[in-house]
Amino acid sequence: MDARVILPTSANALARNTGYATQPPLQRFLTSCYEEFKSDNSGAVANYIPELERANPAHFGIGLVTIDGHVYEIGDSAVPFTILSVSKAFVFALALEMVGEERVAAAIGVEPSGEAFNSIRLTADNRPFNPMVNAGAIACSGLIHQVDGAAAFERIRAKLSQFAGRELGVDDAVHASEYTTGHRNRAIAWLLRNYLVLQGDVDAVLDTYFRQCAVLVTARDLAVMAATLANRGVNPVTGVQVIRPHVVARTLSVMTSSGMYDYAGEWIYRVGIPAKSGVGGGIVAALPSQIGLGTFSPCLDSHGNSVRGLKVCEALSARFDLHMLNRSADVRTCIIADYDISGISSRRHRQPHEQQILDDRHNDIRVIELVGALNFAAIDYVTRRLSTVPPNASLLVLDFRRVPDLTEAGARLLGEHLTILGNIDVTAILTGFEATSPVWEAIRAQTADEGRLRHFALLDDAIEWAEDQVIYRHGGFTPLKETSHLGEQALLAELTADEIAALAELSTTRRYEAGQRIISAGEPANSLFFLQSGMVSVKLPSGVRLASLGPGMEFGEMAILESQRSADVWADTPVKCLELPLDAFTDYRNLRPQIALQIMRNLSGLLARRLILANAKVDLLSSY
């Protein structure tokens, strides 16, 4: 379908739509579709169930939900209607999860039938062709009934409600109408019972099936349900894992081949999005990793599909090139940065001899920052890049903080490669996720010796740990000694012994316990500190670490320039320091302006070095 057909025939039609001019592009597009197609009165409402003839043919609603949970809707998107055959896809998923793929496959095929949805014909081995036709859907309900008995329908209703993200009710009138007139479905059910596809009480199974078809939904509900399938089984609105990803893949596969009745081939050719329709006027379409679409309009074409709903789906696919088989991607974009620690160290300030080791051995640590959802092809590219690790890069940091998802195939490939690297004494350090992250769990499960993996939530912590390993391996660690002489402070470099002694006289010795806050963000900046023993961390109020400092270093020095503290300082260990009040320091430098000038030069040098480090990281990221 030419995407241009969705444009409104009259600009005035949309001009009258309040707020149209300020709507996001996708909302504007759906509004255009609604305005264009609502006047199409072709087709007719279903009448094989008498109660369905009461549907209002003018009703037309569209819902679209993204996998991050944003909901777009237009028209009669909140009008309830019976789900009917749309339920088949979700009940098939439930059957797979409850009884397993092997048992479902023994009872139901997965091939298109090429016939109407209510065909009584079975396969050569006397199974329904697929779960999207009535015979297969009744068989699915039968499998669930075998497990839950009288509670089978409640199990189905609860699962459909999870997919929709709200409690769904039942249209008792439609249920009663279908139960009274559903003789063709009875014939199908008894045929299945004859071949032992159905077990137990046929009438009870049929009642379960009729009730599931009478569940009430809206176009918005269908969009959320579709988005749950598109989001690998996680409802993007509620965050609930409704169904396992493996089951989602099987469900979408059958929807692709058989979801649109005997129009399925034409549908996948024109639209290319897994979908399921129902004679109640609903269509649900799920494009993996992107969107879920739900439409409602009761007038059906000769195949039993909603006329207006088909047009919306075709227009959306054509306009935004959403056909699932017309995809492109560059796997090289999954690596946003690949570097050693030359000029890009952790935020821990090192002793001079330690820093020298890191400068000399910067190639020992390699950092690769990943980005985006990682699949099999992306991880294959990553493993090829990892194979280029230089012989002396014995520490590999992989950062996943920009990775929202990792497929099982990708995790398996990565896990195997990390095992190979471990066998040649390369230590892998994974960062960017919590210990409960599914990404971390997936990688651990696929790594032969997970005990050799290291994990940190923050990239800076991982780099600091790797730096510690390098320093330790090359004999750099010595006990942190108390530094009582202020001449070792970078801020006081080039001052004479007398000048430093005079500053020491103005200072007061302070001691703090581990975990104690020394400086609080927002309080007046009225002193600076010279660290003599112990370790401190400078952190933003959010908890993000800006720096870790040891003996011989200063903190709070921005008080010289600022009137208010911009960060917290915490004692990581027992700390001893000298606190120099700013008013005493000001009086002193008024008497000796040359000291003030030198200290400002030193402060400028410290700030310049910090800026150089920050710019180095910015330059690194901008080069990818």
XYZ file of C-alpha atoms in Angstrom:
624
model
C 0.000 0.000 0.000
C 1.292 3.452 -0.873
C 1.951 5.316 2.376
C 0.604 8.484 0.817
C -2.969 7.244 1.136
C -2.977 8.074 4.827
C -2.732 11.803 4.214
C -5.986 13.607 4.988
C -8.117 14.648 2.047
C -8.669 18.034 3.649
C -6.226 20.056 5.707
C -9.199 21.528 7.553
C -10.132 18.100 8.894
C -6.983 17.927 10.983
C -6.902 21.615 11.732
C -10.144 21.068 13.634
C -8.513 18.314 15.693
C -7.575 20.077 18.939
C -3.870 19.957 19.667
C -2.897 18.247 16.412
C -0.189 20.796 15.612
C 1.664 20.043 18.869
C 1.349 16.243 18.764
C 4.458 14.048 18.413
C 4.995 12.708 14.863
C 3.679 9.212 15.577
C 0.559 10.547 17.269
C 0.027 12.849 14.292
C 0.363 9.890 11.950
C -2.183 7.806 13.874
C -4.515 10.797 13.908
C -4.112 11.048 10.130
C -4.969 7.375 9.768
C -8.024 7.753 11.941
C -9.300 10.772 10.022
C -8.646 9.157 6.652
C -10.069 5.694 7.293
C -13.038 6.376 9.570
C -15.166 7.198 6.534
C -14.528 3.765 4.974
C -17.804 1.928 5.577
C -17.043 -1.166 3.530
C -17.355 -4.635 5.026
C -19.938 -5.889 7.504
C -20.103 -6.825 11.173
C -19.899 -10.526 12.038
C -23.248 -12.297 12.384
C -22.417 -15.967 12.906
C -22.728 -15.201 16.616
C -26.028 -13.311 16.899
C -24.848 -11.024 19.705
C -22.012 -9.701 17.499
C -24.555 -8.105 15.150
C -25.226 -5.537 17.879
C -21.743 -4.003 17.348
C -21.686 -0.352 16.273
C -20.109 -0.281 12.775
C -18.951 3.313 13.324
C -16.611 2.377 16.166
C -12.954 2.817 15.261
C -10.051 2.932 17.718
C -6.271 2.706 17.442
C -3.698 2.068 20.168
C 0.077 1.840 19.834
C 2.503 1.079 22.671
C 6.297 1.328 22.527
C 8.521 -1.139 24.360
C 9.417 1.565 26.877
C 5.738 1.771 27.810
C 4.579 4.947 26.033
C 0.953 4.728 24.900
C -0.476 6.428 21.808
C -4.198 6.204 21.146
C -6.870 7.815 19.022
C -10.605 7.403 18.394
C -12.620 4.748 20.208
C -9.541 3.200 21.798
C -11.286 2.796 25.169
C -14.473 1.144 23.826
C -14.703 -2.483 25.078
C -15.373 -5.348 22.675
C -14.964 -9.113 22.782
C -11.484 -10.420 22.044
C -12.694 -13.546 20.198
C -9.984 -15.066 17.966
C -7.318 -12.575 19.060
C -7.231 -14.591 22.284
C -5.844 -17.593 20.381
C -2.298 -16.223 20.213
C -2.108 -15.532 23.938
C -3.771 -18.795 25.001
C -1.312 -20.660 22.760
C 1.515 -18.923 24.636
C -0.067 -19.921 27.946
C -0.402 -23.559 26.807
C 3.271 -23.644 25.787
C 4.290 -22.312 29.177
C 1.983 -24.594 31.167
C 2.428 -27.987 29.497
C 5.567 -27.525 27.419
C 6.363 -27.364 23.732
C 6.564 -31.131 23.240
C 3.087 -31.794 24.545
C 1.571 -28.912 22.572
C 3.298 -30.067 19.367
C 1.910 -33.572 19.853
C -1.626 -32.165 19.767
C -1.393 -29.155 17.419
C 0.550 -28.397 14.238
C 2.077 -25.090 13.203
C 1.415 -25.064 9.458
C -0.959 -22.617 7.685
C -4.215 -24.278 6.724
C -5.044 -22.078 3.739
C -8.680 -22.358 4.758
C -11.227 -20.421 6.791
C -10.710 -20.105 10.534
C -13.642 -22.418 11.334
C -12.659 -25.214 8.967
C -13.343 -28.721 10.290
C -10.488 -30.284 8.303
C -7.457 -31.665 10.196
C -3.950 -32.637 9.085
C -3.100 -36.075 7.717
C -2.146 -37.196 11.253
C -5.440 -35.862 12.646
C -4.168 -32.741 14.384
C -5.395 -29.156 13.986
C -3.262 -27.312 11.425
C -2.222 -24.570 13.875
C -3.386 -22.865 17.084
C -4.738 -19.814 15.234
C -7.718 -21.661 13.707
C -10.685 -22.748 15.818
C -9.657 -26.410 15.976
C -6.195 -25.536 17.262
C -7.503 -22.955 19.714
C -10.006 -25.440 21.164
C -7.167 -27.933 21.520
C -5.109 -25.306 23.399
C -7.989 -24.674 25.782
C -8.265 -28.439 26.197
C -4.601 -28.750 27.211
C -5.067 -26.046 29.844
C -8.296 -27.703 31.010
C -6.443 -30.986 31.494
C -4.196 -29.217 34.002
C -6.622 -26.876 35.763
C -10.037 -28.447 35.261
C -12.828 -26.076 36.268
C -10.273 -23.347 37.008
C -8.988 -23.333 33.411
C -10.888 -20.254 32.300
C -9.825 -18.252 35.342
C -6.219 -19.161 34.551
C -6.731 -17.901 30.974
C -8.484 -14.709 32.066
C -5.711 -13.962 34.577
C -3.016 -14.440 31.929
C -4.845 -12.236 29.407
C -5.157 -9.620 32.152
C -1.405 -9.773 32.760
C -0.799 -9.217 29.068
C -3.171 -6.214 29.090
C -1.852 -4.817 32.364
C -5.285 -4.632 33.977
C -8.113 -6.919 35.087
C -10.275 -7.960 32.151
C -13.950 -8.838 32.382
C -16.271 -11.025 30.300
C -19.229 -10.176 28.070
C -21.741 -12.694 29.390
C -24.194 -11.977 26.582
C -21.650 -12.857 23.889
C -20.616 -15.960 25.840
C -24.211 -17.099 26.097
C -24.860 -16.362 22.419
C -21.833 -18.328 21.253
C -22.566 -21.188 23.646
C -26.104 -21.435 22.284
C -25.210 -21.224 18.590
C -21.676 -22.665 18.454
C -22.643 -25.950 16.795
C -19.795 -25.883 14.286
C -17.294 -25.539 17.113
C -18.998 -28.471 18.845
C -18.490 -30.522 15.729
C -14.815 -29.561 15.693
C -14.462 -30.387 19.391
C -16.052 -33.826 19.062
C -13.886 -34.556 16.034
C -10.844 -33.709 18.177
C -12.213 -35.914 20.953
C -12.588 -38.771 18.476
C -8.864 -38.558 17.669
C -7.934 -38.094 21.361
C -6.623 -34.571 20.771
C -9.142 -33.502 23.408
C -9.337 -35.384 26.700
C -12.077 -35.393 29.284
C -15.308 -33.398 29.273
C -15.780 -31.878 25.802
C -18.579 -29.545 26.907
C -16.415 -28.173 29.739
C -13.540 -27.517 27.329
C -15.914 -25.786 24.901
C -17.289 -23.595 27.673
C -13.730 -22.579 28.569
C -13.089 -21.724 24.917
C -16.330 -19.770 24.524
C -15.604 -17.771 27.684
C -12.075 -16.883 26.610
C -13.484 -15.551 23.324
C -15.947 -13.387 25.292
C -13.251 -11.600 27.332
C -13.629 -7.816 26.974
C -10.707 -5.720 25.743
C -10.102 -2.337 24.145
C -7.818 -1.247 21.322
C -5.491 0.126 23.996
C -5.479 -3.248 25.758
C -4.566 -5.005 22.528
C -1.706 -2.555 21.973
C -0.311 -3.272 25.449
C -0.722 -7.016 24.879
C 1.096 -6.737 21.550
C 3.855 -4.623 23.082
C 4.333 -7.328 25.728
C 5.057 -9.805 22.943
C 7.285 -7.247 21.209
C 9.165 -6.749 24.499
C 10.112 -10.437 24.885
C 7.261 -11.146 27.280
C 7.702 -8.184 29.632
C 4.673 -5.904 29.852
C 6.255 -2.473 29.152
C 3.551 -0.635 31.094
C 3.572 -2.737 34.282
C 7.096 -4.183 34.071
C 5.767 -7.708 34.760
C 7.418 -10.683 33.009
C 4.213 -12.194 31.648
C 5.661 -14.984 29.510
C 9.129 -16.374 28.822
C 11.060 -15.081 25.771
C 11.316 -18.585 24.294
C 7.521 -18.873 24.321
C 7.176 -15.408 22.779
C 9.352 -16.452 19.827
C 7.183 -19.515 19.170
C 3.982 -17.493 19.480
C 5.124 -14.771 17.088
C 6.245 -17.419 14.604
C 2.768 -18.918 14.350
C 1.163 -15.471 14.270
C 3.403 -14.637 11.311
C 2.363 -17.666 9.270
C -1.244 -18.157 10.366
C -2.522 -15.225 12.396
C -4.611 -13.538 9.706
C -6.722 -16.501 8.626
C -6.501 -17.330 4.905
C -5.135 -13.804 4.296
C -1.902 -14.657 6.156
C 0.326 -14.876 3.072
C -0.891 -11.578 1.684
C -0.527 -10.007 5.115
C 3.084 -11.005 5.650
C 3.881 -9.911 2.078
C 2.297 -6.462 2.456
C 2.661 -5.654 6.157
C 5.348 -7.982 7.488
C 4.446 -7.770 11.201
C 3.311 -10.800 13.271
C -0.407 -10.307 13.912
C -3.697 -11.892 14.926
C -7.199 -10.754 14.055
C -10.624 -11.526 15.488
C -14.134 -11.333 14.095
C -15.016 -8.952 16.918
C -13.090 -6.326 14.919
C -9.786 -6.420 16.740
C -6.283 -6.769 15.308
C -3.150 -7.153 17.393
C 0.288 -6.717 15.750
C 3.661 -7.067 17.498
C 6.922 -5.901 15.913
C 9.726 -7.373 18.049
C 11.832 -4.866 19.994
C 9.817 -1.915 18.642
C 6.045 -1.575 19.024
C 2.724 -3.212 19.754
C -0.343 -2.134 17.772
C -4.006 -2.703 18.572
C -6.934 -1.649 16.391
C -10.707 -2.016 16.699
C -13.341 -1.618 13.997
C -16.168 -4.170 13.705
C -16.697 -4.125 9.922
C -14.932 -7.155 8.416
C -13.797 -8.115 4.923
C -14.410 -11.479 3.272
C -11.514 -13.049 5.209
C -12.912 -11.987 8.588
C -10.376 -9.190 9.150
C -11.241 -5.632 10.192
C -11.288 -3.400 7.084
C -10.111 -0.235 8.810
C -7.682 -2.139 11.011
C -5.994 -3.647 7.953
C -5.597 -0.220 6.412
C -3.998 1.198 9.571
C -1.525 -1.684 9.749
C -0.615 -1.432 6.059
C -0.198 2.348 6.251
C 1.972 2.173 9.387
C 4.238 -0.507 7.914
C 4.614 1.270 4.575
C 5.118 4.759 5.969
C 7.821 3.782 8.472
C 9.292 0.761 6.670
C 8.402 -1.633 9.502
C 8.360 -4.880 7.529
C 10.259 -7.293 9.781
C 12.195 -8.763 6.854
C 13.459 -5.389 5.654
C 15.983 -4.679 8.391
C 19.512 -3.316 8.412
C 22.113 -2.863 11.138
C 25.817 -2.187 11.493
C 27.201 -4.425 14.242
C 30.254 -2.176 14.574
C 28.140 0.409 16.391
C 27.859 -1.893 19.420
C 31.309 -0.747 20.624
C 31.265 2.888 21.653
C 34.862 2.984 22.962
C 37.938 0.731 23.045
C 40.970 2.065 24.923
C 43.736 1.474 27.444
C 44.180 3.678 30.523
C 46.789 6.000 29.085
C 45.571 9.407 30.258
C 42.197 7.929 31.280
C 42.642 6.496 34.744
C 40.162 5.879 37.530
C 39.122 8.656 39.890
C 41.451 7.402 42.588
C 44.423 9.723 43.002
C 47.599 7.670 43.221
C 50.917 8.090 45.006
C 53.634 9.252 42.561
C 55.375 5.867 42.392
C 52.062 4.099 41.851
C 51.095 6.490 39.080
C 54.449 5.897 37.413
C 53.761 2.157 37.257
C 50.356 2.833 35.676
C 51.903 5.214 33.171
C 54.509 2.615 32.226
C 52.025 -0.307 32.120
C 48.927 1.389 30.723
C 48.631 -1.273 27.991
C 48.031 -3.938 30.640
C 44.414 -2.775 30.933
C 41.973 -2.681 28.019
C 38.503 -1.150 28.379
C 35.674 -1.791 25.903
C 32.410 0.110 26.373
C 29.400 -1.534 24.708
C 26.110 0.039 23.663
C 22.645 -1.071 22.549
C 20.777 -4.369 22.623
C 23.328 -7.067 21.825
C 22.397 -10.031 19.648
C 24.331 -12.903 18.111
C 25.837 -10.842 15.266
C 26.862 -7.971 17.556
C 28.576 -10.288 20.039
C 30.349 -12.074 17.188
C 31.845 -8.712 16.237
C 32.793 -8.038 19.873
C 34.550 -11.401 20.191
C 36.540 -10.701 17.033
C 37.606 -7.379 18.525
C 38.499 -9.122 21.783
C 40.719 -11.513 19.835
C 42.975 -8.558 19.073
C 43.894 -8.128 22.764
C 47.664 -7.443 22.855
C 49.694 -10.102 24.739
C 50.391 -7.728 27.639
C 46.719 -6.694 28.075
C 46.031 -9.175 30.851
C 43.069 -7.236 32.281
C 39.951 -6.723 30.139
C 37.136 -4.440 31.312
C 33.782 -4.824 29.505
C 31.277 -2.086 30.311
C 27.572 -2.912 29.834
C 25.948 0.179 31.364
C 24.506 1.194 27.972
C 23.305 -2.351 27.147
C 19.595 -2.899 27.878
C 19.441 -6.482 26.637
C 21.609 -9.433 25.627
C 20.124 -12.355 23.708
C 20.703 -15.912 24.852
C 22.723 -16.637 21.703
C 24.846 -13.553 22.300
C 25.435 -14.530 25.941
C 26.484 -18.028 24.890
C 28.963 -16.702 22.330
C 30.408 -14.171 24.788
C 30.605 -16.714 27.600
C 32.547 -19.129 25.419
C 35.008 -16.413 24.430
C 35.536 -15.243 28.010
C 36.348 -18.858 28.868
C 38.952 -18.904 26.088
C 40.479 -15.652 27.357
C 40.570 -17.022 30.890
C 42.546 -20.012 29.653
C 45.307 -17.645 28.475
C 45.286 -15.752 31.796
C 43.274 -12.729 30.700
C 41.098 -11.570 33.596
C 37.654 -10.335 32.475
C 36.063 -7.595 34.562
C 32.396 -6.950 33.743
C 30.729 -3.727 34.801
C 27.654 -1.604 34.254
C 24.983 -3.739 35.917
C 23.949 -4.956 39.343
C 24.542 -8.519 40.497
C 20.826 -9.257 39.944
C 20.889 -8.066 36.322
C 19.603 -10.605 33.763
C 22.522 -9.590 31.513
C 25.015 -10.591 34.216
C 23.136 -13.823 34.952
C 23.036 -14.726 31.249
C 26.801 -14.258 30.851
C 27.633 -16.158 34.049
C 25.469 -19.074 32.974
C 27.368 -19.390 29.691
C 30.906 -19.064 31.114
C 32.673 -22.316 31.939
C 34.529 -20.906 34.963
C 32.386 -18.063 36.255
C 34.554 -17.823 39.349
C 37.230 -16.187 37.199
C 34.941 -13.338 36.234
C 34.998 -10.103 38.194
C 31.963 -7.848 38.478
C 31.512 -4.222 39.510
C 28.425 -2.048 39.236
C 30.427 1.024 38.173
C 33.019 1.324 35.418
C 35.280 3.520 37.557
C 35.352 0.888 40.306
C 36.298 -1.760 37.744
C 39.139 0.348 36.347
C 40.387 1.112 39.860
C 40.430 -2.616 40.698
C 42.348 -3.340 37.486
C 44.829 -0.575 38.335
C 45.339 -2.109 41.780
C 46.185 -5.435 40.115
C 48.782 -3.817 37.866
C 50.372 -1.906 40.753
C 50.434 -5.022 42.945
C 51.922 -7.226 40.196
C 54.761 -4.778 39.672
C 55.650 -4.217 43.311
C 54.175 -0.783 43.685
C 52.038 -1.184 46.780
C 53.575 -0.003 50.004
C 51.772 0.757 53.266
C 50.167 4.191 53.261
C 52.388 6.259 55.508
C 51.333 9.282 57.457
C 52.378 12.458 55.644
C 52.775 15.167 58.225
C 54.890 17.581 56.189
C 52.778 20.059 54.226
C 55.595 20.504 51.729
C 54.374 17.318 50.024
C 51.010 18.907 49.233
C 50.601 19.773 45.561
C 48.615 22.873 46.467
C 51.590 24.231 48.438
C 54.316 23.399 45.919
C 57.134 25.971 45.596
C 56.406 27.532 49.013
C 59.358 27.941 51.401
C 59.671 25.943 54.592
C 58.907 29.017 56.666
C 55.812 29.817 54.644
C 54.556 26.232 54.996
C 55.297 26.237 58.711
C 53.307 29.421 59.124
C 50.322 27.792 57.381
C 50.647 24.754 59.633
C 50.419 27.030 62.654
C 47.093 28.309 61.397
C 45.708 24.750 60.923
C 43.962 22.417 63.352
C 44.414 18.606 63.430
C 41.191 16.720 62.723
C 40.430 12.989 62.967
C 37.509 11.133 61.425
C 36.277 7.560 61.626
C 35.694 5.379 58.553
C 32.273 6.138 57.053
C 32.080 9.620 58.601
C 31.157 12.549 56.384
C 33.806 15.270 56.573
C 32.246 17.807 54.178
C 28.584 18.091 53.081
C 27.460 19.504 49.762
C 25.632 22.795 50.171
C 27.321 23.885 53.381
C 29.507 27.023 53.469
C 32.968 26.533 51.987
C 34.983 28.011 54.866
C 38.097 25.790 55.105
C 40.436 23.477 53.203
C 41.997 20.215 54.322
C 45.419 18.598 53.963
C 45.199 14.802 54.212
C 47.947 13.287 56.375
C 46.777 9.655 56.717
C 43.908 7.479 55.503
C 41.728 7.613 52.397
C 38.768 9.846 51.519
C 36.282 9.889 48.635
C 34.770 12.975 47.032
C 31.208 12.218 45.941
C 28.220 13.986 44.484
C 25.052 13.889 46.627
C 23.782 11.177 44.250
C 26.636 8.936 45.368
C 28.702 9.202 42.173
C 32.380 9.246 43.083
C 34.447 12.133 41.728
C 37.800 11.218 43.292
C 39.551 9.093 45.911
C 42.446 10.728 47.763
C 45.309 9.512 49.929
C 48.017 11.004 52.188
C 49.761 14.041 50.781
C 46.672 15.263 48.943
C 44.239 18.068 49.677
C 40.464 18.357 49.538
C 37.989 21.170 49.940
C 40.451 23.364 48.028
C 37.645 24.778 45.868
C 36.747 26.893 48.891
C 39.392 29.285 47.578
C 37.083 29.935 44.597
C 33.577 28.973 45.795
C 31.416 30.050 48.704
C 29.435 26.793 48.915
C 30.487 23.123 48.912
C 29.551 21.332 45.675
C 30.298 17.750 46.818
C 30.455 15.491 49.856
C 33.738 14.145 51.248
C 33.621 10.821 53.118
C 36.288 9.059 55.164
C 36.892 5.632 53.591
C 39.290 4.685 56.399
C 40.273 6.345 59.679
C 41.529 9.765 58.591
C 43.906 12.352 60.032
C 44.106 15.762 58.378
C 44.889 19.420 58.965
C 42.016 21.866 58.539
C 42.979 25.381 57.487
C 40.174 27.913 58.123
C 39.631 30.101 55.101
C 39.407 33.364 57.077
C 42.805 32.692 58.708
C 44.230 31.769 55.323
C 42.824 34.977 53.822
C 44.444 37.105 56.522
C 47.739 35.312 55.966
C 47.824 35.743 52.212
C 46.915 39.431 52.585
C 50.146 39.773 54.503
C 52.052 37.689 51.939
C 50.441 38.220 48.514
C 53.231 36.281 46.764
C 52.028 33.145 48.599
C 48.489 33.709 47.384
C 49.753 34.027 43.814
C 51.728 30.760 44.018
C 48.857 28.854 45.568
C 46.503 30.093 42.839
C 49.029 28.922 40.237
C 49.166 25.523 41.892
C 45.352 25.333 42.028
C 45.176 26.276 38.347
C 47.576 23.435 37.579
C 45.470 20.929 39.528
C 42.274 22.029 37.759
C 44.017 21.928 34.377
C 45.102 18.314 34.944
C 41.541 17.345 35.869
C 40.240 19.070 32.741
C 42.806 17.254 30.598
C 41.580 13.907 31.970
C 37.952 14.856 31.338
C 38.721 16.041 27.800
C 40.641 12.837 27.088
C 37.497 10.771 27.803
C 35.317 13.125 25.761
C 37.759 12.952 22.849
C 37.830 9.173 23.112
C 34.054 8.792 22.962
C 33.682 11.368 20.172
C 36.163 9.434 18.013
C 33.763 6.462 17.755
